XYZ file of C-alpha atoms in Angstrom:
74
model
C 6.329 19.099 0.873
C 5.196 15.718 2.200
C 5.646 13.558 5.255
C 6.036 9.828 4.510
C 5.328 6.815 6.660
C 5.925 3.150 5.839
C 3.279 0.496 6.631
C 4.240 -3.219 6.719
C 1.579 -5.454 5.300
C 1.164 -9.209 5.739
C -2.036 -10.720 4.389
C -3.621 -13.872 3.015
C -6.462 -14.053 0.558
C -7.395 -14.726 -3.054
C -5.798 -12.969 -5.918
C -9.064 -11.152 -6.576
C -9.162 -9.855 -2.985
C -5.622 -8.504 -3.389
C -6.652 -6.752 -6.646
C -9.659 -5.153 -4.947
C -7.452 -4.008 -1.999
C -4.896 -2.365 -4.335
C -7.663 -0.791 -6.455
C -9.071 0.855 -3.290
C -5.597 2.127 -2.389
C -5.311 3.584 -5.895
C -8.607 5.449 -5.421
C -7.653 6.917 -1.975
C -7.355 10.643 -1.297
C -3.802 10.335 -0.085
C -0.761 9.300 -2.146
C 0.416 5.748 -1.601
C 3.440 3.984 -3.070
C 3.970 0.192 -3.047
C 7.638 -0.011 -2.044
C 7.835 -3.784 -2.095
C 5.422 -6.677 -2.681
C 5.854 -10.425 -2.591
C 2.953 -12.713 -3.489
C 3.288 -16.472 -3.087
C 0.982 -19.484 -3.091
C 0.232 -21.093 0.197
C 1.590 -24.498 1.227
C -1.812 -25.594 2.566
C -4.040 -27.733 0.343
C -6.679 -25.789 -1.551
C -10.126 -26.043 0.206
C -12.298 -24.051 -2.213
C -12.606 -22.945 -5.769
C -10.096 -20.089 -5.465
C -6.474 -20.597 -4.524
C -5.272 -18.710 -1.474
C -2.088 -16.664 -1.756
C 0.089 -14.945 0.876
C 1.330 -11.437 0.469
C 4.010 -9.399 2.220
C 4.943 -5.866 1.404
C 5.613 -2.308 2.409
C 3.214 0.502 1.517
C 4.505 4.068 1.808
C 1.908 6.706 2.631
C 2.299 10.417 2.074
C 0.503 13.389 3.542
C 0.932 17.086 3.046
C 3.198 18.883 5.554
C 1.513 22.206 6.356
C 4.608 23.448 8.287
C 6.967 23.132 5.298
C 8.493 26.452 4.187
C 10.434 26.829 0.967
C 13.845 28.472 1.517
C 14.194 31.007 -1.266
C 17.581 32.278 -0.186
C 16.493 35.805 0.645
């Protein structure tokens, strides 16, 4: 029924920024699945109030396949 595509993600930001990003993915019109996610603290010294973290992952996106036909065996 669906066509899937994997998207590699590599980002750096605060934990709150990652939460906002994943909340927006959750509210999207399409179906998204987080296949893998790795969050780690950065090795650089902290410059501001919020600690920066690095994230790597794979997000799988799905969209409806209008050409899909169900084989009913007739």
